[in-house]
Short mmCIF file of C-alpha atoms in Angstrom, two decimals:
data_model
loop_
_atom_site.label_atom_id
_atom_site.label_comp_id
_atom_site.label_asym_id
_atom_site.label_seq_id
_atom_site.Cartn_x
_atom_site.Cartn_y
_atom_site.Cartn_z
CA MET A 1 117.52 97.63 120.54
CA ARG A 2 117.22 94.07 119.64
CA ARG A 3 116.34 91.78 116.33
CA ARG A 4 112.23 91.33 116.94
CA ARG A 5 110.45 88.42 116.13
CA ARG A 6 107.52 88.32 113.87
CA GLY A 7 104.22 87.96 114.63
CA ARG A 8 103.66 90.84 117.47
CA HIS A 9 103.03 93.78 118.01
CA ARG A 10 106.95 94.69 118.00
CA LYS A 11 108.27 98.15 117.66
CA ASP A 12 108.73 99.36 114.16
CA ARG A 13 112.05 101.41 114.05
CA THR A 14 111.97 102.25 110.46
CA LEU A 15 109.50 106.29 110.81
CA PRO A 16 110.56 108.91 113.15
CA LEU A 17 108.83 110.40 115.82
CA GLY A 18 109.40 113.85 116.43
CA THR A 19 110.70 116.07 119.74
CA VAL A 20 109.58 114.41 122.80
CA PHE A 21 110.83 115.83 125.69
CA ILE A 22 111.35 114.01 128.95
CA MET A 23 111.35 115.04 132.08
CA GLY A 24 112.39 114.04 135.99
CA ALA A 25 111.68 110.51 134.22
CA ALA A 26 112.46 107.75 136.67
CA ALA A 27 112.60 107.40 140.12
CA ALA A 28 113.00 103.43 141.40
CA GLY A 29 113.46 101.36 139.61
CA VAL A 30 101.20 100.73 125.82
CA TYR A 31 89.14 94.31 119.97
CA LEU A 32 86.05 95.63 122.33
CA THR A 33 85.37 98.78 119.91
CA MET A 34 83.51 102.25 121.05
CA ASN A 35 80.61 102.33 118.84
CA PRO A 36 81.12 106.02 117.25
CA ILE A 37 77.57 106.39 115.74
CA GLY A 38 75.89 105.44 119.96
CA ALA A 39 79.28 107.38 121.24
CA SER A 40 79.16 110.52 119.32
CA ALA A 41 76.01 111.85 121.28
CA ALA A 42 76.76 111.43 125.03
CA THR A 43 77.69 114.57 126.98
CA THR A 44 77.07 112.40 130.52
CA ASP A 45 79.03 110.93 133.37
CA VAL A 46 78.84 106.87 133.25
CA TYR A 47 80.00 105.04 135.81
CA VAL A 48 81.59 100.35 136.04
CA ALA A 49 81.98 98.54 138.81
CA SER A 50 82.55 95.12 139.73
CA SER A 51 79.04 94.97 141.06
CA GLY A 52 77.38 96.39 138.68
CA SER A 53 75.32 94.59 135.52
CA ASP A 54 75.83 95.80 131.76
CA SER A 55 72.10 96.46 131.82
CA ASN A 56 72.09 99.03 134.14
CA HIS A 57 72.07 102.56 132.88
CA GLY A 58 75.60 102.94 133.90
CA THR A 59 74.68 105.66 136.72
CA LEU A 60 76.20 105.76 140.12
CA ALA A 61 73.05 104.02 142.18
CA ALA A 62 73.33 101.29 138.77
CA PRO A 63 76.60 101.22 137.34
CA TYR A 64 77.79 98.94 134.44
CA ARG A 65 79.86 95.86 135.57
CA THR A 66 82.49 96.23 132.44
CA LEU A 67 84.55 98.92 131.03
CA ALA A 68 83.99 98.02 127.41
CA LYS A 69 79.62 98.88 128.38
CA ALA A 70 81.23 102.33 129.34
CA PHE A 71 83.63 102.44 126.88
CA ALA A 72 80.99 102.29 124.05
CA ALA A 73 78.98 104.46 126.26
CA ALA A 74 81.04 107.40 125.61
CA GLY A 75 81.69 110.12 123.39
CA PRO A 76 83.05 113.75 123.77
CA GLY A 77 82.60 114.87 127.60
CA THR A 78 82.09 112.08 129.16
CA THR A 79 83.76 111.29 132.41
CA ILE A 80 84.12 107.37 133.35
CA TYR A 81 84.79 106.75 137.20
CA VAL A 82 86.19 102.91 137.77
CA ARG A 83 84.80 102.41 141.34
CA GLY A 84 87.45 99.83 142.96
CA GLY A 85 88.25 96.48 142.07
CA THR A 86 90.34 94.39 139.43
CA TYR A 87 88.51 94.18 135.86
CA TYR A 88 89.25 91.52 133.78
CA PRO A 89 88.32 92.38 130.09
CA THR A 90 87.97 89.34 127.16
CA ALA A 91 89.77 91.17 124.51
CA THR A 92 91.89 94.29 124.74
CA LEU A 93 90.32 97.48 124.83
CA LYS A 94 89.89 99.86 122.47
CA SER A 95 88.77 103.56 121.60
CA THR A 96 88.47 105.12 117.61
CA VAL A 97 86.37 107.93 119.73
CA SER A 98 88.25 111.38 120.20
CA GLY A 99 86.83 113.63 122.72
CA THR A 100 87.78 117.69 121.66
CA ALA A 101 89.55 120.59 123.09
CA ALA A 102 86.27 121.89 125.19
CA GLN A 103 84.82 118.45 125.59
CA ARG A 104 87.13 115.67 126.66
CA ILE A 105 86.70 111.65 126.96
CA THR A 106 88.41 111.05 130.49
CA LEU A 107 88.78 108.03 132.06
CA THR A 108 89.27 107.39 135.83
CA SER A 109 89.74 105.93 139.13
CA TYR A 110 86.22 106.91 141.65
CA GLY A 111 87.44 109.55 144.31
CA SER A 112 90.97 107.36 145.60
CA GLN A 113 89.47 104.07 144.66
CA LYS A 114 92.23 101.30 144.19
CA VAL A 115 91.26 100.33 139.99
CA ARG A 116 93.19 97.77 138.20
CA VAL A 117 92.73 96.60 135.07
CA ASP A 118 94.34 93.10 134.42
CA GLY A 119 94.60 91.82 130.62
CA SER A 120 95.19 87.59 132.21
CA HIS A 121 91.91 86.46 130.50
CA LEU A 122 92.92 87.51 127.36
CA PRO A 123 94.62 85.72 124.12
CA SER A 124 97.94 85.41 123.20
CA GLY A 125 99.65 88.02 122.33
CA SER A 126 97.03 90.90 122.73
CA TRP A 127 97.31 94.66 124.02
CA LEU A 128 95.59 95.22 127.00
CA VAL A 129 94.51 98.82 125.85
CA GLY A 130 94.35 100.87 122.22
CA LEU A 131 94.17 104.18 122.21
CA TYR A 132 93.48 105.57 118.84
CA ALA A 133 91.77 108.63 119.32
CA ASN A 134 92.65 112.44 120.15
CA TYR A 135 91.40 114.12 123.67
CA TRP A 136 90.84 111.77 126.50
CA THR A 137 92.83 112.04 130.01
CA VAL A 138 92.89 108.85 131.47
CA ARG A 139 94.02 108.79 134.98
CA GLY A 140 94.48 106.47 138.86
CA ILE A 141 94.99 103.18 136.57
CA GLU A 142 96.94 100.23 136.91
CA PHE A 143 97.40 97.95 133.68
CA GLN A 144 99.10 95.03 134.35
CA HIS A 145 99.15 90.93 133.44
CA SER A 146 98.59 91.73 129.05
CA PRO A 147 99.94 88.89 127.26
CA ALA A 148 101.60 92.19 125.41
CA GLN A 149 101.43 95.35 125.71
CA GLY A 150 100.10 96.98 128.16
CA PHE A 151 98.90 100.82 127.61
CA VAL A 152 99.44 102.04 124.03
CA CYS A 153 97.92 105.23 121.84
CA THR A 154 98.68 105.30 117.94
CA SER A 155 98.25 108.25 115.92
CA CYS A 156 97.11 110.43 119.55
CA SER A 157 96.99 114.40 119.94
CA GLY A 158 96.04 115.96 122.38
CA ASP A 159 96.05 113.30 125.41
CA ILE A 160 96.70 113.28 129.29
CA PHE A 161 98.48 110.07 130.78
CA GLN A 162 98.14 111.01 134.87
CA ASP A 163 99.92 108.93 137.26
CA LEU A 164 99.24 105.86 135.50
CA THR A 165 100.42 101.86 136.38
CA THR A 166 101.73 99.90 133.75
CA ASN A 167 103.49 96.26 135.51
CA ASP A 168 104.25 93.20 134.27
CA ASN A 169 103.05 92.85 130.88
CA GLY A 170 103.93 90.58 128.15
CA ASP A 171 105.56 93.68 125.85
CA THR A 172 106.52 97.77 126.74
CA GLY A 173 104.56 98.86 129.98
CA PHE A 174 103.18 101.71 128.14
CA THR A 175 103.67 102.77 124.60
CA LEU A 176 102.88 106.31 122.38
CA ARG A 177 103.95 105.15 118.71
CA GLY A 178 102.26 105.47 115.06
CA ASP A 179 101.79 109.18 112.68
CA HIS A 180 100.73 112.60 114.09
CA THR A 181 101.28 112.24 117.70
CA THR A 182 101.95 114.91 118.85
CA ASP A 183 101.21 117.42 122.23
CA ASN A 184 100.00 114.00 124.24
CA LEU A 185 101.39 114.79 128.27
CA VAL A 186 102.32 111.08 130.24
CA GLU A 187 102.76 112.94 134.23
CA GLY A 188 103.74 110.33 136.45
CA LEU A 189 103.86 106.95 135.33
CA ASP A 190 105.09 103.92 137.67
CA SER A 191 105.82 101.17 134.83
CA TYR A 192 107.62 98.11 135.92
CA GLY A 193 108.21 94.32 135.96
CA ASN A 194 107.69 94.05 132.23
CA HIS A 195 109.04 91.60 130.39
CA ASP A 196 108.65 89.20 127.05
CA PRO A 197 109.47 85.87 127.28
CA SER A 198 108.98 84.65 123.61
CA GLY A 199 111.49 87.68 123.02
CA ASP A 200 114.65 86.66 125.99
CA GLY A 201 113.38 89.47 127.44
CA GLY A 202 115.10 91.49 125.28
CA ASN A 203 111.92 93.65 123.68
CA ALA A 204 109.95 94.75 126.76
CA ASP A 205 110.49 98.92 128.12
CA GLY A 206 109.11 100.93 130.74
CA ILE A 207 107.56 103.59 128.27
CA ALA A 208 108.71 103.84 124.49
CA VAL A 209 107.83 106.24 122.25
CA GLU A 210 108.32 105.03 118.95
CA SER A 211 107.32 104.75 114.74
CA GLY A 212 105.70 107.17 113.42
CA SER A 213 105.97 111.23 113.37
CA GLY A 214 105.04 113.92 115.88
CA SER A 215 106.05 116.91 118.09
CA GLY A 216 105.03 118.73 121.33
CA ASN A 217 104.67 114.92 123.49
CA VAL A 218 106.67 115.34 126.96
CA ILE A 219 107.05 112.86 129.27
CA THR A 220 107.46 114.24 133.02
CA GLY A 221 107.74 112.52 136.64
CA THR A 222 108.47 108.57 136.05
CA ARG A 223 109.79 106.09 137.62
CA LEU A 224 110.57 102.98 135.38
CA SER A 225 112.42 100.38 136.86
CA ASP A 226 112.48 95.97 136.20
CA ASN A 227 111.88 96.51 132.86
CA SER A 228 114.03 93.67 130.40
CA ASP A 229 114.66 95.67 127.44
CA ASP A 230 114.95 99.34 127.97
CA ILE A 231 113.76 101.57 130.78
CA TYR A 232 113.68 104.11 128.48
CA GLY A 233 112.23 102.84 124.24
CA ALA A 234 113.26 105.70 121.93
CA ALA A 235 112.68 104.40 118.79
CA ALA A 236 112.66 107.09 116.97
CA ALA A 237 115.15 109.20 115.39
CA GLY A 238 114.29 112.53 116.67
CA VAL A 239 114.04 111.15 120.39
CA SER A 240 118.43 112.45 120.17
CA ARG A 241 116.54 115.92 120.24
CA SER A 242 114.80 115.54 122.92
CA ARG A 243 115.20 117.66 126.09
CA THR A 244 115.85 116.62 129.56
CA SER A 245 115.74 118.11 133.34
CA ASN A 246 115.81 116.35 136.54
CA SER A 247 116.61 112.89 133.90
CA ALA A 248 118.02 109.76 135.32
CA SER A 249 120.51 107.66 133.12
CA LEU A 250 118.16 106.05 130.68
CA THR A 251 120.21 102.85 129.82
CA SER A 252 119.87 99.47 127.71
CA TYR A 253 120.53 96.56 129.18
CA PRO A 254 121.59 93.37 127.89
CA ARG A 255 118.75 90.59 126.25
CA GLY A 256 117.28 89.71 129.61
CA GLY A 257 118.64 91.57 132.28
CA LEU A 258 116.82 94.10 134.49
CA ASN A 259 117.21 97.87 134.93
CA ARG A 260 116.40 100.32 137.62
CA ALA A 261 117.30 104.36 137.28
CA THR A 262 116.63 106.50 140.31
CA ALA A 263 116.04 110.16 139.92
CA PRO A 264 113.82 112.62 142.06
CA ARG A 265 110.03 113.74 140.65
CA SER A 266 109.58 117.11 138.89
#
């Protein structure tokens, strides 16, 4: 990988991130904070709609308007249902509240509705989402146009990320990082068009696993293309012990170049 510039959320290449299992990778072609006190007792469903109001009660009939408000109401056992539309946070969406193995926190689109979280209103250098929590399920949402990383999961354990899209962000689309990053599943990720202009295109991967320690992480069925650095960025020494299955060639390209890989989804 290339030399990183200072002053942004860059990849620290010094710490090992254990063994990562990459399966079925690539076909064609990662602060508003949850309130730990208020969220700890929450077990109900929460709804968000672009036509809602944060003064509502977060029900299906009276949904919240912002993801930040929904995050603040969530705790173990909560499912956040996001109605179709595009949402524009004005600060990084950040969570430090964990679910449990028996009571996961779920963030998902409502039914088959299309949900986009757009970072075009964020301050320069901001991530779109920063997750520092365990036992989350995030499903069926597109994260786009962040000034920096799209979705970053730091020191996470037992999280599930299914059928997400991270595209056209200002750095890596999806990132797993940090110590004790263990037993996470990334399944069916589409990550494309991520490009870091301030780094001359030398930093933005489709997905990166980096800077930390852990084991048991599984990446399967991803489709990664047209990212300006690597299709898959493996910063951790332990990644060299990874097992791949039905995987495309994961190739580095010159700084500022584009890349594409094809492989069947498992």
